């Protein structure tokens, strides 16, 4: 068993939106299982079947340090100048160094915020893929069973079920790849 694909460019499904295509096939399979008269012509996706969140916190922190750090408190020219000089003195510099000192939290917290948001988003995407995978497997098994039970159905119905089976099989394969289940 492999490892979950983490690089977006290597994923088959790079976003929650990309999973909507799989969900529409799962939904269609559900409709097929509930309506034995449903065919490609009656499908919601006939063409498819036929074609088988931290820079703000960093900014506030720097703004507060600038506002409160100087000997003259406030946002007057003297307050800003003394605030920048006090911040710069922390690293052995003057006002210019103070700009860098006060900008650092923005960059660090901004990058941290982006990293945290990205991690949360990727975790949710993985969970959505796992859920989609389980549902696709369930629906594919049900479609295979329907193909056996409806072996006497007309050609349009059999073609429809076979198309759904093919789409589900393809979705399952791609989800297995993304989830690191490919052997």
mmCIF file of C-alpha atoms in Angstrom:
data_model
loop_
_atom_site.group_PDB
_atom_site.id
_atom_site.type_symbol
_atom_site.label_atom_id
_atom_site.label_comp_id
_atom_site.label_asym_id
_atom_site.label_seq_id
_atom_site.Cartn_x
_atom_site.Cartn_y
_atom_site.Cartn_z
ATOM 1 C CA UNK A 1 0.000 0.000 0.000
ATOM 2 C CA UNK A 2 1.317 3.421 -0.911
ATOM 3 C CA UNK A 3 1.071 6.781 0.790
ATOM 4 C CA UNK A 4 -1.585 9.478 0.443
ATOM 5 C CA UNK A 5 -0.681 11.828 -2.405
ATOM 6 C CA UNK A 6 0.080 15.229 -0.831
ATOM 7 C CA UNK A 7 1.244 17.281 -3.807
ATOM 8 C CA UNK A 8 -1.721 18.879 -5.526
ATOM 9 C CA UNK A 9 -0.152 18.581 -8.964
ATOM 10 C CA UNK A 10 0.115 14.809 -8.519
ATOM 11 C CA UNK A 11 -3.497 14.349 -7.370
ATOM 12 C CA UNK A 12 -6.263 13.124 -9.613
ATOM 13 C CA UNK A 13 -8.765 15.089 -7.505
ATOM 14 C CA UNK A 14 -7.120 18.353 -6.412
ATOM 15 C CA UNK A 15 -10.108 19.928 -4.672
ATOM 16 C CA UNK A 16 -13.525 19.311 -3.187
ATOM 17 C CA UNK A 17 -14.994 20.664 -6.420
ATOM 18 C CA UNK A 18 -13.190 17.991 -8.403
ATOM 19 C CA UNK A 19 -14.937 15.363 -6.276
ATOM 20 C CA UNK A 20 -18.314 16.696 -7.402
ATOM 21 C CA UNK A 21 -17.954 14.768 -10.635
ATOM 22 C CA UNK A 22 -17.594 11.531 -8.679
ATOM 23 C CA UNK A 23 -20.528 12.497 -6.481
ATOM 24 C CA UNK A 24 -22.707 13.091 -9.531
ATOM 25 C CA UNK A 25 -21.901 9.583 -10.778
ATOM 26 C CA UNK A 26 -22.681 8.149 -7.322
ATOM 27 C CA UNK A 27 -25.968 10.076 -7.291
ATOM 28 C CA UNK A 28 -26.799 8.795 -10.747
ATOM 29 C CA UNK A 29 -26.020 5.225 -9.668
ATOM 30 C CA UNK A 30 -28.395 5.709 -6.756
ATOM 31 C CA UNK A 31 -31.115 6.863 -9.136
ATOM 32 C CA UNK A 32 -30.433 3.866 -11.376
ATOM 33 C CA UNK A 33 -30.821 1.493 -8.457
ATOM 34 C CA UNK A 34 -34.103 3.111 -7.376
ATOM 35 C CA UNK A 35 -35.654 3.267 -10.863
ATOM 36 C CA UNK A 36 -35.377 0.137 -12.977
ATOM 37 C CA UNK A 37 -36.735 2.007 -15.972
ATOM 38 C CA UNK A 38 -33.967 4.617 -15.942
ATOM 39 C CA UNK A 39 -31.639 4.690 -18.936
ATOM 40 C CA UNK A 40 -28.967 7.011 -20.329
ATOM 41 C CA UNK A 41 -31.666 9.063 -22.034
ATOM 42 C CA UNK A 42 -33.377 9.715 -18.673
ATOM 43 C CA UNK A 43 -30.105 10.380 -16.850
ATOM 44 C CA UNK A 44 -29.027 13.691 -15.319
ATOM 45 C CA UNK A 45 -25.557 13.163 -16.825
ATOM 46 C CA UNK A 46 -26.209 11.659 -20.245
ATOM 47 C CA UNK A 47 -23.130 13.185 -21.883
ATOM 48 C CA UNK A 48 -20.861 11.794 -19.186
ATOM 49 C CA UNK A 49 -22.440 8.406 -19.363
ATOM 50 C CA UNK A 50 -22.288 8.484 -23.087
ATOM 51 C CA UNK A 51 -18.662 9.426 -23.059
ATOM 52 C CA UNK A 52 -18.170 6.640 -20.476
ATOM 53 C CA UNK A 53 -7.427 31.536 6.598
ATOM 54 C CA UNK A 54 -3.244 34.472 9.615
ATOM 55 C CA UNK A 55 -1.713 37.632 8.036
ATOM 56 C CA UNK A 56 -4.469 39.675 9.759
ATOM 57 C CA UNK A 57 -3.291 38.500 13.196
ATOM 58 C CA UNK A 58 0.319 39.277 12.302
ATOM 59 C CA UNK A 59 -0.676 42.723 11.104
ATOM 60 C CA UNK A 60 -2.560 43.446 14.309
ATOM 61 C CA UNK A 61 0.395 42.297 16.383
ATOM 62 C CA UNK A 62 2.821 44.565 14.530
ATOM 63 C CA UNK A 63 0.374 47.434 14.626
ATOM 64 C CA UNK A 64 0.040 47.060 18.427
ATOM 65 C CA UNK A 65 3.810 46.875 18.860
ATOM 66 C CA UNK A 66 4.253 50.038 16.793
ATOM 67 C CA UNK A 67 1.480 51.802 18.691
ATOM 68 C CA UNK A 68 2.683 50.872 22.197
ATOM 69 C CA UNK A 69 6.447 50.373 21.759
ATOM 70 C CA UNK A 70 7.668 53.948 21.515
ATOM 71 C CA UNK A 71 8.462 56.386 24.278
ATOM 72 C CA UNK A 72 5.743 58.645 22.909
ATOM 73 C CA UNK A 73 2.617 56.495 22.830
ATOM 74 C CA UNK A 74 0.297 56.961 19.895
ATOM 75 C CA UNK A 75 0.316 57.285 16.161
ATOM 76 C CA UNK A 76 1.793 60.782 15.888
ATOM 77 C CA UNK A 77 5.007 61.271 13.924
ATOM 78 C CA UNK A 78 6.980 61.300 17.175
ATOM 79 C CA UNK A 79 5.178 58.187 18.420
ATOM 80 C CA UNK A 80 5.785 56.297 15.190
ATOM 81 C CA UNK A 81 9.427 57.388 15.002
ATOM 82 C CA UNK A 82 10.179 56.450 18.613
ATOM 83 C CA UNK A 83 8.246 53.157 18.184
ATOM 84 C CA UNK A 84 10.309 52.238 15.129
ATOM 85 C CA UNK A 85 13.548 53.236 16.883
ATOM 86 C CA UNK A 86 12.641 51.182 19.981
ATOM 87 C CA UNK A 87 11.827 48.156 17.830
ATOM 88 C CA UNK A 88 15.044 48.591 15.831
ATOM 89 C CA UNK A 89 17.077 48.825 19.046
ATOM 90 C CA UNK A 90 16.028 45.249 19.804
ATOM 91 C CA UNK A 91 18.332 44.104 17.001
ATOM 92 C CA UNK A 92 20.976 46.798 17.384
ATOM 93 C CA UNK A 93 19.610 49.127 14.734
ATOM 94 C CA UNK A 94 17.538 52.231 14.346
ATOM 95 C CA UNK A 95 14.220 53.111 12.786
ATOM 96 C CA UNK A 96 14.909 51.246 9.526
ATOM 97 C CA UNK A 97 15.662 48.055 11.429
ATOM 98 C CA UNK A 98 12.481 48.696 13.417
ATOM 99 C CA UNK A 99 10.458 48.404 10.223
ATOM 100 C CA UNK A 100 11.884 44.909 9.662
ATOM 101 C CA UNK A 101 11.366 43.917 13.303
ATOM 102 C CA UNK A 102 7.719 44.987 13.188
ATOM 103 C CA UNK A 103 7.114 43.403 9.776
ATOM 104 C CA UNK A 104 8.473 40.012 10.841
ATOM 105 C CA UNK A 105 5.345 38.939 12.758
ATOM 106 C CA UNK A 106 3.230 39.705 9.710
ATOM 107 C CA UNK A 107 5.356 37.453 7.527
ATOM 108 C CA UNK A 108 5.744 34.683 10.100
ATOM 109 C CA UNK A 109 2.114 34.628 11.223
ATOM 110 C CA UNK A 110 0.928 35.030 7.671
ATOM 111 C CA UNK A 111 2.956 32.046 6.518
ATOM 112 C CA UNK A 112 1.880 30.067 9.573
ATOM 113 C CA UNK A 113 -1.753 30.920 8.923
ATOM 114 C CA UNK A 114 -1.480 29.840 5.315
ATOM 115 C CA UNK A 115 0.216 26.607 6.393
ATOM 116 C CA UNK A 116 -2.444 25.830 8.987
ATOM 117 C CA UNK A 117 -5.268 26.640 6.586
ATOM 118 C CA UNK A 118 -3.665 24.491 3.902
ATOM 119 C CA UNK A 119 -3.248 21.568 6.306
ATOM 120 C CA UNK A 120 -6.883 21.788 7.412
ATOM 121 C CA UNK A 121 -8.060 22.041 3.809
ATOM 122 C CA UNK A 122 -5.941 19.055 2.754
ATOM 123 C CA UNK A 123 -7.201 17.004 5.704
ATOM 124 C CA UNK A 124 -10.792 17.766 4.747
ATOM 125 C CA UNK A 125 -10.039 16.872 1.133
ATOM 126 C CA UNK A 126 -8.556 13.529 2.180
ATOM 127 C CA UNK A 127 -11.595 12.800 4.367
ATOM 128 C CA UNK A 128 -13.913 13.697 1.487
ATOM 129 C CA UNK A 129 -11.966 11.389 -0.828
ATOM 130 C CA UNK A 130 -12.222 8.538 1.675
ATOM 131 C CA UNK A 131 -15.963 9.051 2.028
ATOM 132 C CA UNK A 132 -16.407 9.302 -1.729
ATOM 133 C CA UNK A 133 -14.325 6.159 -2.215
ATOM 134 C CA UNK A 134 -16.414 4.100 0.211
ATOM 135 C CA UNK A 135 -19.646 5.295 -1.368
ATOM 136 C CA UNK A 136 -18.376 4.651 -4.908
ATOM 137 C CA UNK A 137 -17.397 1.090 -3.968
ATOM 138 C CA UNK A 138 -20.827 0.500 -2.397
ATOM 139 C CA UNK A 139 -22.614 1.838 -5.462
ATOM 140 C CA UNK A 140 -20.425 -0.111 -7.865
ATOM 141 C CA UNK A 141 -21.170 -3.336 -5.988
ATOM 142 C CA UNK A 142 -24.877 -2.534 -6.135
ATOM 143 C CA UNK A 143 -24.656 -1.770 -9.878
ATOM 144 C CA UNK A 144 -22.879 -5.096 -10.491
ATOM 145 C CA UNK A 145 -25.624 -6.850 -8.530
ATOM 146 C CA UNK A 146 -28.277 -5.025 -10.563
ATOM 147 C CA UNK A 147 -26.568 -6.114 -13.781
ATOM 148 C CA UNK A 148 -26.862 -9.730 -12.624
ATOM 149 C CA UNK A 149 -30.445 -9.358 -11.403
ATOM 150 C CA UNK A 150 -31.561 -7.484 -14.511
ATOM 151 C CA UNK A 151 -29.850 -9.666 -17.068
ATOM 152 C CA UNK A 152 -33.149 -9.851 -18.953
ATOM 153 C CA UNK A 153 -33.512 -6.034 -19.171
ATOM 154 C CA UNK A 154 -33.464 -4.260 -22.528
ATOM 155 C CA UNK A 155 -30.205 -3.193 -24.158
ATOM 156 C CA UNK A 156 -30.607 0.495 -23.178
ATOM 157 C CA UNK A 157 -30.863 -0.399 -19.489
ATOM 158 C CA UNK A 158 -27.900 -2.791 -19.642
ATOM 159 C CA UNK A 159 -25.823 -0.178 -21.487
ATOM 160 C CA UNK A 160 -26.781 2.385 -18.850
ATOM 161 C CA UNK A 161 -25.765 0.127 -15.962
ATOM 162 C CA UNK A 162 -22.536 -0.829 -17.731
ATOM 163 C CA UNK A 163 -21.734 2.867 -18.273
ATOM 164 C CA UNK A 164 -22.286 3.587 -14.588
ATOM 165 C CA UNK A 165 -20.122 0.610 -13.660
ATOM 166 C CA UNK A 166 -17.325 1.869 -15.924
ATOM 167 C CA UNK A 167 -17.488 5.408 -14.489
ATOM 168 C CA UNK A 168 -17.548 4.133 -10.917
ATOM 169 C CA UNK A 169 -14.642 1.791 -11.634
ATOM 170 C CA UNK A 170 -12.617 4.680 -13.043
ATOM 171 C CA UNK A 171 -13.473 6.948 -10.081
ATOM 172 C CA UNK A 172 -12.516 4.207 -7.624
ATOM 173 C CA UNK A 173 -9.187 3.688 -9.373
ATOM 174 C CA UNK A 174 -8.380 7.426 -9.271
ATOM 175 C CA UNK A 175 -9.466 7.729 -5.626
ATOM 176 C CA UNK A 176 -7.327 4.715 -4.725
ATOM 177 C CA UNK A 177 -4.374 6.454 -6.382
ATOM 178 C CA UNK A 178 -4.910 9.703 -4.434
ATOM 179 C CA UNK A 179 -5.440 7.794 -1.175
ATOM 180 C CA UNK A 180 -2.276 5.759 -1.695
ATOM 181 C CA UNK A 181 -4.159 2.505 -2.097
ATOM 182 C CA UNK A 182 -2.661 1.646 -5.479
ATOM 183 C CA UNK A 183 -0.469 -1.388 -5.481
#
